[in-house]
């Protein structure tokens, strides 16, 4: 029932993002456009602007939701999220360096973001697993190492922005906030290709993830080969976060909140599929608010980056979840 409700929410938000806005499109016209009909005005707005934006939004939310759920479940720590332990900052540093130092744009920025995320993830993994001892120590070291790397990379990004010209710095800041404004079918195709590989890999490793959630000893007793399974899960989660960040920038709080919200909906159980759907709902809802609702109240009517909305609402919503969990824990 929970999954079905989330799927319905994804479909409703998808249609709202495609059909609603300053130019309204009817549902019959939308299906005519999908069938190849040409409608003056609507063809470009829907097929080249709103539809790829919504498709990229769904896939970005799924990737962030899965990545956050894998990290938090495997390490048994709600802080173990790509945007907390430095993966997203690695992507940001790679993208901003490409923009500022080499004048990169478009696909080159996405490639640099993915490369930065992978390099930082490798560094964090190597540093945190050297002489780490028990698994709990390894998990804690990974999180602390990631937080330290994130601080260094944030300083690097700030320095690079001070060296950039105004236009480059403005473009970098939009990307750093997380934005679907530049979504197109090329980005959608690249992200879809990544998900076609990574989603089956995550599904195949889900049994190992359930074992690791109970601890390394319990996982080994269930027949899980702990070290290879952990490395495989980290690799898949990093690639998911890197692909999503490369497509839309480091959209704040999506990976961080998806798994806790999914657990709350499922009354304490972890689910990769539900976390992925929650991520898609968060991104689509935030983007609809940023692109359609909030501009009505702004003097210039400019569409906001989706990350502005998720960043503004993510922290208080997380606090609300914590307060609610404490009330449940007290039996009230």
mmCIF file of C-alpha atoms in Angstrom:
data_model
loop_
_atom_site.group_PDB
_atom_site.id
_atom_site.type_symbol
_atom_site.label_atom_id
_atom_site.label_comp_id
_atom_site.label_asym_id
_atom_site.label_seq_id
_atom_site.Cartn_x
_atom_site.Cartn_y
_atom_site.Cartn_z
ATOM 1 C CA UNK A 1 0.000 0.000 0.000
ATOM 2 C CA UNK A 2 2.808 2.426 0.852
ATOM 3 C CA UNK A 3 4.617 1.741 -2.418
ATOM 4 C CA UNK A 4 1.379 2.092 -4.399
ATOM 5 C CA UNK A 5 0.643 5.421 -2.727
ATOM 6 C CA UNK A 6 4.126 6.699 -3.514
ATOM 7 C CA UNK A 7 3.822 5.592 -7.149
ATOM 8 C CA UNK A 8 0.531 7.495 -7.380
ATOM 9 C CA UNK A 9 2.198 10.561 -5.866
ATOM 10 C CA UNK A 10 5.063 10.325 -8.375
ATOM 11 C CA UNK A 11 2.606 10.107 -11.282
ATOM 12 C CA UNK A 12 0.521 13.028 -9.968
ATOM 13 C CA UNK A 13 3.577 15.234 -9.435
ATOM 14 C CA UNK A 14 4.984 14.226 -12.823
ATOM 15 C CA UNK A 15 1.770 15.266 -14.571
ATOM 16 C CA UNK A 16 1.562 18.476 -12.548
ATOM 17 C CA UNK A 17 5.093 19.420 -13.544
ATOM 18 C CA UNK A 18 4.443 18.709 -17.222
ATOM 19 C CA UNK A 19 0.927 20.115 -17.594
ATOM 20 C CA UNK A 20 0.789 23.071 -15.204
ATOM 21 C CA UNK A 21 2.591 26.407 -15.255
ATOM 22 C CA UNK A 22 2.362 29.711 -17.089
ATOM 23 C CA UNK A 23 1.336 27.714 -20.191
ATOM 24 C CA UNK A 24 -1.356 25.146 -19.378
ATOM 25 C CA UNK A 25 -1.492 21.892 -21.339
ATOM 26 C CA UNK A 26 -4.493 19.569 -21.260
ATOM 27 C CA UNK A 27 -4.072 15.868 -20.627
ATOM 28 C CA UNK A 28 -5.455 14.876 -24.076
ATOM 29 C CA UNK A 29 -3.000 17.282 -25.733
ATOM 30 C CA UNK A 30 -0.167 15.754 -23.707
ATOM 31 C CA UNK A 31 -0.970 12.278 -24.986
ATOM 32 C CA UNK A 32 -1.260 13.668 -28.527
ATOM 33 C CA UNK A 33 2.215 15.141 -28.151
ATOM 34 C CA UNK A 34 3.572 11.813 -26.943
ATOM 35 C CA UNK A 35 2.049 10.206 -30.031
ATOM 36 C CA UNK A 36 3.979 12.608 -32.255
ATOM 37 C CA UNK A 37 1.432 15.344 -32.928
ATOM 38 C CA UNK A 38 2.662 18.913 -33.401
ATOM 39 C CA UNK A 39 0.842 21.586 -31.396
ATOM 40 C CA UNK A 40 2.153 25.146 -31.846
ATOM 41 C CA UNK A 41 3.802 26.336 -28.637
ATOM 42 C CA UNK A 42 2.986 23.228 -26.629
ATOM 43 C CA UNK A 43 5.322 20.966 -28.604
ATOM 44 C CA UNK A 44 8.458 22.824 -27.571
ATOM 45 C CA UNK A 45 7.357 23.668 -24.030
ATOM 46 C CA UNK A 46 6.374 20.098 -23.204
ATOM 47 C CA UNK A 47 8.709 17.921 -25.252
ATOM 48 C CA UNK A 48 11.898 19.990 -24.942
ATOM 49 C CA UNK A 49 11.451 21.658 -21.578
ATOM 50 C CA UNK A 50 8.981 20.242 -19.090
ATOM 51 C CA UNK A 51 9.075 16.547 -20.027
ATOM 52 C CA UNK A 52 12.870 16.052 -19.896
ATOM 53 C CA UNK A 53 12.921 18.109 -16.689
ATOM 54 C CA UNK A 54 10.358 15.820 -15.064
ATOM 55 C CA UNK A 55 12.063 12.655 -16.321
ATOM 56 C CA UNK A 56 15.462 13.790 -15.013
ATOM 57 C CA UNK A 57 13.780 14.782 -11.739
ATOM 58 C CA UNK A 58 12.320 11.310 -11.248
ATOM 59 C CA UNK A 59 15.585 9.539 -12.025
ATOM 60 C CA UNK A 60 17.613 11.946 -9.874
ATOM 61 C CA UNK A 61 15.304 11.373 -6.923
ATOM 62 C CA UNK A 62 15.480 7.601 -7.368
ATOM 63 C CA UNK A 63 19.282 7.654 -7.526
ATOM 64 C CA UNK A 64 19.703 9.922 -4.484
ATOM 65 C CA UNK A 65 17.095 7.991 -2.494
ATOM 66 C CA UNK A 66 18.781 4.662 -3.212
ATOM 67 C CA UNK A 67 22.270 5.984 -2.495
ATOM 68 C CA UNK A 68 21.245 7.439 0.844
ATOM 69 C CA UNK A 69 19.344 4.311 1.850
ATOM 70 C CA UNK A 70 22.273 2.014 0.997
ATOM 71 C CA UNK A 71 24.782 4.078 2.986
ATOM 72 C CA UNK A 72 22.525 4.607 6.009
ATOM 73 C CA UNK A 73 21.383 0.985 6.167
ATOM 74 C CA UNK A 74 24.818 -0.555 5.620
ATOM 75 C CA UNK A 75 26.596 1.710 8.112
ATOM 76 C CA UNK A 76 23.626 1.813 10.504
ATOM 77 C CA UNK A 77 23.958 5.557 10.928
ATOM 78 C CA UNK A 78 21.537 8.274 9.710
ATOM 79 C CA UNK A 79 24.492 10.599 9.071
ATOM 80 C CA UNK A 80 25.924 8.213 6.465
ATOM 81 C CA UNK A 81 24.544 10.062 3.470
ATOM 82 C CA UNK A 82 26.389 11.142 0.294
ATOM 83 C CA UNK A 83 25.762 14.813 1.036
ATOM 84 C CA UNK A 84 27.149 14.452 4.573
ATOM 85 C CA UNK A 85 30.208 12.248 4.057
ATOM 86 C CA UNK A 86 31.689 14.180 1.162
ATOM 87 C CA UNK A 87 30.578 12.359 -1.996
ATOM 88 C CA UNK A 88 28.440 15.248 -3.204
ATOM 89 C CA UNK A 89 31.176 17.722 -2.298
ATOM 90 C CA UNK A 90 33.608 15.707 -4.388
ATOM 91 C CA UNK A 91 31.267 16.034 -7.346
ATOM 92 C CA UNK A 92 30.865 19.752 -6.656
ATOM 93 C CA UNK A 93 34.624 20.303 -6.490
ATOM 94 C CA UNK A 94 35.140 18.433 -9.760
ATOM 95 C CA UNK A 95 32.413 20.373 -11.551
ATOM 96 C CA UNK A 96 33.449 23.803 -10.275
ATOM 97 C CA UNK A 97 37.119 23.113 -11.064
ATOM 98 C CA UNK A 98 36.136 22.176 -14.615
ATOM 99 C CA UNK A 99 34.078 25.362 -14.994
ATOM 100 C CA UNK A 100 36.593 27.771 -13.479
ATOM 101 C CA UNK A 101 39.914 26.286 -14.606
ATOM 102 C CA UNK A 102 38.998 24.898 -18.023
ATOM 103 C CA UNK A 103 35.846 26.786 -19.008
ATOM 104 C CA UNK A 104 33.897 23.541 -19.275
ATOM 105 C CA UNK A 105 30.153 23.434 -19.904
ATOM 106 C CA UNK A 106 27.409 20.895 -20.517
ATOM 107 C CA UNK A 107 28.457 17.248 -20.577
ATOM 108 C CA UNK A 108 32.057 18.076 -19.593
ATOM 109 C CA UNK A 109 30.817 19.500 -16.277
ATOM 110 C CA UNK A 110 28.758 16.356 -15.630
ATOM 111 C CA UNK A 111 31.756 14.141 -16.431
ATOM 112 C CA UNK A 112 33.984 16.176 -14.107
ATOM 113 C CA UNK A 113 31.378 15.930 -11.336
ATOM 114 C CA UNK A 114 31.192 12.157 -11.633
ATOM 115 C CA UNK A 115 34.985 11.851 -11.698
ATOM 116 C CA UNK A 116 35.281 14.059 -8.617
ATOM 117 C CA UNK A 117 32.728 12.007 -6.694
ATOM 118 C CA UNK A 118 34.449 8.733 -7.565
ATOM 119 C CA UNK A 119 37.922 10.003 -6.629
ATOM 120 C CA UNK A 120 36.761 11.383 -3.282
ATOM 121 C CA UNK A 121 34.817 8.198 -2.521
ATOM 122 C CA UNK A 122 37.920 6.116 -3.228
ATOM 123 C CA UNK A 123 40.006 8.364 -0.982
ATOM 124 C CA UNK A 124 37.464 8.186 1.847
ATOM 125 C CA UNK A 125 37.175 4.401 1.570
ATOM 126 C CA UNK A 126 40.944 3.861 1.594
ATOM 127 C CA UNK A 127 41.582 6.231 4.503
ATOM 128 C CA UNK A 128 38.716 4.917 6.634
ATOM 129 C CA UNK A 129 39.547 1.223 6.184
ATOM 130 C CA UNK A 130 43.234 1.402 6.978
ATOM 131 C CA UNK A 131 43.732 -0.259 10.392
ATOM 132 C CA UNK A 132 40.068 0.333 11.126
ATOM 133 C CA UNK A 133 39.591 -2.750 13.272
ATOM 134 C CA UNK A 134 35.983 -3.874 13.941
ATOM 135 C CA UNK A 135 33.197 -2.985 11.554
ATOM 136 C CA UNK A 136 31.714 -0.368 13.887
ATOM 137 C CA UNK A 137 35.064 1.411 13.977
ATOM 138 C CA UNK A 138 35.321 1.213 10.188
ATOM 139 C CA UNK A 139 31.857 2.735 9.800
ATOM 140 C CA UNK A 140 32.619 5.553 12.228
ATOM 141 C CA UNK A 141 35.949 6.237 10.562
ATOM 142 C CA UNK A 142 34.288 6.360 7.141
ATOM 143 C CA UNK A 143 31.738 8.935 8.319
ATOM 144 C CA UNK A 144 34.315 11.074 10.140
ATOM 145 C CA UNK A 145 36.764 10.855 7.238
ATOM 146 C CA UNK A 146 33.976 11.867 4.852
ATOM 147 C CA UNK A 147 32.967 14.844 6.994
ATOM 148 C CA UNK A 148 36.590 15.983 7.099
ATOM 149 C CA UNK A 149 36.968 15.626 3.327
ATOM 150 C CA UNK A 150 33.691 17.494 2.832
ATOM 151 C CA UNK A 151 35.008 20.441 4.858
ATOM 152 C CA UNK A 152 38.222 20.568 2.810
ATOM 153 C CA UNK A 153 36.342 20.319 -0.482
ATOM 154 C CA UNK A 154 33.874 23.012 0.549
ATOM 155 C CA UNK A 155 36.812 25.330 1.224
ATOM 156 C CA UNK A 156 38.274 24.425 -2.176
ATOM 157 C CA UNK A 157 35.006 25.220 -3.935
ATOM 158 C CA UNK A 158 34.783 28.567 -2.134
ATOM 159 C CA UNK A 159 38.329 29.409 -3.199
ATOM 160 C CA UNK A 160 37.645 28.495 -6.823
ATOM 161 C CA UNK A 161 34.565 30.706 -6.865
ATOM 162 C CA UNK A 162 36.650 33.678 -5.719
ATOM 163 C CA UNK A 163 38.938 33.146 -8.717
ATOM 164 C CA UNK A 164 36.121 32.913 -11.267
ATOM 165 C CA UNK A 165 34.612 35.694 -13.351
ATOM 166 C CA UNK A 166 31.090 36.806 -12.556
ATOM 167 C CA UNK A 167 29.297 34.761 -15.223
ATOM 168 C CA UNK A 168 31.195 31.556 -14.446
ATOM 169 C CA UNK A 169 30.637 32.013 -10.714
ATOM 170 C CA UNK A 170 26.914 32.567 -11.294
ATOM 171 C CA UNK A 171 26.624 29.396 -13.395
ATOM 172 C CA UNK A 172 28.591 27.449 -10.781
ATOM 173 C CA UNK A 173 26.384 28.702 -7.946
ATOM 174 C CA UNK A 174 23.231 27.618 -9.786
ATOM 175 C CA UNK A 175 24.729 24.166 -10.302
ATOM 176 C CA UNK A 176 25.933 23.977 -6.671
ATOM 177 C CA UNK A 177 22.392 24.625 -5.433
ATOM 178 C CA UNK A 178 21.086 21.664 -7.416
ATOM 179 C CA UNK A 179 18.982 22.547 -10.441
ATOM 180 C CA UNK A 180 16.839 20.879 -13.091
ATOM 181 C CA UNK A 181 16.674 24.065 -15.180
ATOM 182 C CA UNK A 182 19.165 22.792 -17.767
ATOM 183 C CA UNK A 183 17.677 19.298 -18.062
ATOM 184 C CA UNK A 184 17.544 17.904 -21.589
ATOM 185 C CA UNK A 185 17.158 14.575 -23.325
ATOM 186 C CA UNK A 186 20.928 14.027 -23.512
ATOM 187 C CA UNK A 187 21.237 14.219 -19.722
ATOM 188 C CA UNK A 188 18.176 12.049 -19.345
ATOM 189 C CA UNK A 189 19.684 9.404 -21.644
ATOM 190 C CA UNK A 190 22.992 9.322 -19.771
ATOM 191 C CA UNK A 191 21.284 9.088 -16.388
ATOM 192 C CA UNK A 192 18.898 6.403 -17.671
ATOM 193 C CA UNK A 193 21.861 4.350 -18.959
ATOM 194 C CA UNK A 194 23.504 4.586 -15.532
ATOM 195 C CA UNK A 195 20.323 3.501 -13.757
ATOM 196 C CA UNK A 196 19.830 0.568 -16.130
ATOM 197 C CA UNK A 197 23.128 -0.804 -14.832
ATOM 198 C CA UNK A 198 23.002 0.322 -11.195
ATOM 199 C CA UNK A 199 19.395 -0.550 -10.298
ATOM 200 C CA UNK A 200 19.812 -4.292 -11.038
ATOM 201 C CA UNK A 201 23.125 -4.202 -9.163
ATOM 202 C CA UNK A 202 21.426 -2.652 -6.124
ATOM 203 C CA UNK A 203 18.643 -5.238 -6.302
ATOM 204 C CA UNK A 204 21.189 -8.069 -6.485
ATOM 205 C CA UNK A 205 23.023 -6.722 -3.426
ATOM 206 C CA UNK A 206 19.889 -6.049 -1.382
ATOM 207 C CA UNK A 207 20.079 -9.426 0.399
ATOM 208 C CA UNK A 208 23.618 -8.660 1.512
ATOM 209 C CA UNK A 209 22.444 -5.236 2.672
ATOM 210 C CA UNK A 210 19.761 -6.795 4.886
ATOM 211 C CA UNK A 211 22.423 -8.986 6.456
ATOM 212 C CA UNK A 212 24.886 -6.136 7.004
ATOM 213 C CA UNK A 213 22.132 -4.123 8.688
ATOM 214 C CA UNK A 214 22.211 -6.696 11.509
ATOM 215 C CA UNK A 215 25.981 -6.511 11.892
ATOM 216 C CA UNK A 216 28.944 -8.239 10.298
ATOM 217 C CA UNK A 217 28.771 -11.350 12.504
ATOM 218 C CA UNK A 218 25.080 -11.888 11.781
ATOM 219 C CA UNK A 219 25.672 -11.244 8.090
ATOM 220 C CA UNK A 220 28.491 -13.789 7.974
ATOM 221 C CA UNK A 221 26.224 -16.289 9.741
ATOM 222 C CA UNK A 222 23.656 -15.775 6.992
ATOM 223 C CA UNK A 223 26.251 -16.597 4.346
ATOM 224 C CA UNK A 224 27.139 -13.041 3.325
ATOM 225 C CA UNK A 225 30.757 -12.480 2.306
ATOM 226 C CA UNK A 226 31.089 -9.261 4.265
ATOM 227 C CA UNK A 227 34.062 -7.449 2.717
ATOM 228 C CA UNK A 228 33.115 -7.974 -0.967
ATOM 229 C CA UNK A 229 29.466 -7.200 -0.232
ATOM 230 C CA UNK A 230 30.375 -3.979 1.574
ATOM 231 C CA UNK A 231 32.679 -2.888 -1.245
ATOM 232 C CA UNK A 232 30.024 -3.672 -3.845
ATOM 233 C CA UNK A 233 27.365 -1.722 -1.972
ATOM 234 C CA UNK A 234 29.659 1.279 -1.478
ATOM 235 C CA UNK A 235 30.534 1.228 -5.182
ATOM 236 C CA UNK A 236 26.893 1.108 -6.284
ATOM 237 C CA UNK A 237 25.844 3.834 -3.831
ATOM 238 C CA UNK A 238 28.699 6.122 -4.864
ATOM 239 C CA UNK A 239 27.929 5.653 -8.558
ATOM 240 C CA UNK A 240 24.243 6.390 -7.950
ATOM 241 C CA UNK A 241 25.049 9.589 -6.067
ATOM 242 C CA UNK A 242 27.660 10.594 -8.654
ATOM 243 C CA UNK A 243 25.292 10.041 -11.586
ATOM 244 C CA UNK A 244 22.497 12.021 -9.930
ATOM 245 C CA UNK A 245 24.840 14.857 -8.954
ATOM 246 C CA UNK A 246 26.305 14.971 -12.450
ATOM 247 C CA UNK A 247 22.797 15.333 -13.907
ATOM 248 C CA UNK A 248 21.269 17.874 -11.516
ATOM 249 C CA UNK A 249 23.940 19.048 -9.094
ATOM 250 C CA UNK A 250 24.103 18.273 -5.361
ATOM 251 C CA UNK A 251 20.380 18.572 -4.572
ATOM 252 C CA UNK A 252 20.389 19.040 -0.797
ATOM 253 C CA UNK A 253 18.809 16.643 1.686
ATOM 254 C CA UNK A 254 17.227 14.226 -0.804
ATOM 255 C CA UNK A 255 19.615 11.351 -0.047
ATOM 256 C CA UNK A 256 19.653 12.331 3.632
ATOM 257 C CA UNK A 257 15.871 12.259 4.135
ATOM 258 C CA UNK A 258 14.641 9.534 1.791
ATOM 259 C CA UNK A 259 15.560 6.540 3.946
ATOM 260 C CA UNK A 260 14.290 7.992 7.284
ATOM 261 C CA UNK A 261 10.988 8.946 5.683
ATOM 262 C CA UNK A 262 10.705 5.494 4.090
ATOM 263 C CA UNK A 263 11.401 3.826 7.432
ATOM 264 C CA UNK A 264 8.737 5.930 9.083
ATOM 265 C CA UNK A 265 6.198 5.044 6.418
ATOM 266 C CA UNK A 266 7.076 1.348 6.822
ATOM 267 C CA UNK A 267 7.104 1.526 10.646
ATOM 268 C CA UNK A 268 10.779 0.912 11.101
ATOM 269 C CA UNK A 269 11.580 -1.370 8.172
ATOM 270 C CA UNK A 270 14.164 -0.464 5.551
ATOM 271 C CA UNK A 271 13.295 -0.706 1.872
ATOM 272 C CA UNK A 272 15.404 0.355 -1.073
ATOM 273 C CA UNK A 273 12.385 0.550 -3.386
ATOM 274 C CA UNK A 274 10.368 2.763 -1.031
ATOM 275 C CA UNK A 275 13.405 4.978 -0.374
ATOM 276 C CA UNK A 276 13.831 5.422 -4.128
ATOM 277 C CA UNK A 277 10.175 6.405 -4.534
ATOM 278 C CA UNK A 278 10.390 8.828 -1.613
ATOM 279 C CA UNK A 279 13.416 10.427 -3.279
ATOM 280 C CA UNK A 280 11.475 10.854 -6.527
ATOM 281 C CA UNK A 281 8.529 12.420 -4.665
ATOM 282 C CA UNK A 282 10.814 14.873 -2.843
ATOM 283 C CA UNK A 283 12.550 16.034 -6.031
ATOM 284 C CA UNK A 284 9.360 16.335 -8.092
ATOM 285 C CA UNK A 285 7.460 18.165 -5.346
ATOM 286 C CA UNK A 286 10.345 20.541 -4.650
ATOM 287 C CA UNK A 287 10.860 21.243 -8.346
ATOM 288 C CA UNK A 288 7.159 21.945 -8.889
ATOM 289 C CA UNK A 289 7.256 24.389 -5.997
ATOM 290 C CA UNK A 290 10.488 25.986 -7.242
ATOM 291 C CA UNK A 291 9.460 26.285 -10.884
ATOM 292 C CA UNK A 292 5.710 26.926 -10.692
ATOM 293 C CA UNK A 293 4.444 27.876 -7.234
ATOM 294 C CA UNK A 294 7.099 30.086 -5.632
ATOM 295 C CA UNK A 295 7.726 32.290 -8.711
ATOM 296 C CA UNK A 296 4.143 33.542 -8.315
ATOM 297 C CA UNK A 297 5.213 35.195 -5.050
ATOM 298 C CA UNK A 298 8.567 36.560 -6.247
ATOM 299 C CA UNK A 299 8.865 40.025 -7.759
ATOM 300 C CA UNK A 300 10.893 38.871 -10.765
ATOM 301 C CA UNK A 301 8.987 35.602 -11.201
ATOM 302 C CA UNK A 302 12.201 33.628 -11.743
ATOM 303 C CA UNK A 303 12.160 29.854 -11.333
ATOM 304 C CA UNK A 304 14.354 28.754 -8.423
ATOM 305 C CA UNK A 305 16.815 25.855 -8.410
ATOM 306 C CA UNK A 306 15.216 22.777 -6.887
ATOM 307 C CA UNK A 307 17.994 22.537 -4.307
ATOM 308 C CA UNK A 308 16.933 25.864 -2.779
ATOM 309 C CA UNK A 309 13.571 24.350 -1.839
ATOM 310 C CA UNK A 310 14.935 21.008 -0.600
ATOM 311 C CA UNK A 311 17.619 22.830 1.382
ATOM 312 C CA UNK A 312 15.144 25.250 2.963
ATOM 313 C CA UNK A 313 12.612 22.581 3.906
ATOM 314 C CA UNK A 314 14.911 19.638 4.578
ATOM 315 C CA UNK A 315 16.361 20.720 7.921
ATOM 316 C CA UNK A 316 13.087 21.621 9.704
ATOM 317 C CA UNK A 317 11.410 18.506 8.297
ATOM 318 C CA UNK A 318 14.250 16.378 9.661
ATOM 319 C CA UNK A 319 13.806 18.017 13.075
ATOM 320 C CA UNK A 320 10.078 17.262 12.895
ATOM 321 C CA UNK A 321 10.859 13.606 12.168
ATOM 322 C CA UNK A 322 13.196 13.434 15.160
ATOM 323 C CA UNK A 323 10.639 15.034 17.489
ATOM 324 C CA UNK A 324 7.921 12.669 16.223
ATOM 325 C CA UNK A 325 10.194 9.661 16.706
ATOM 326 C CA UNK A 326 10.899 10.726 20.297
ATOM 327 C CA UNK A 327 7.159 11.007 21.003
ATOM 328 C CA UNK A 328 6.589 7.520 19.590
ATOM 329 C CA UNK A 329 9.502 6.195 21.662
ATOM 330 C CA UNK A 330 7.889 7.609 24.841
ATOM 331 C CA UNK A 331 4.600 5.965 23.928
ATOM 332 C CA UNK A 332 2.892 9.316 23.436
#
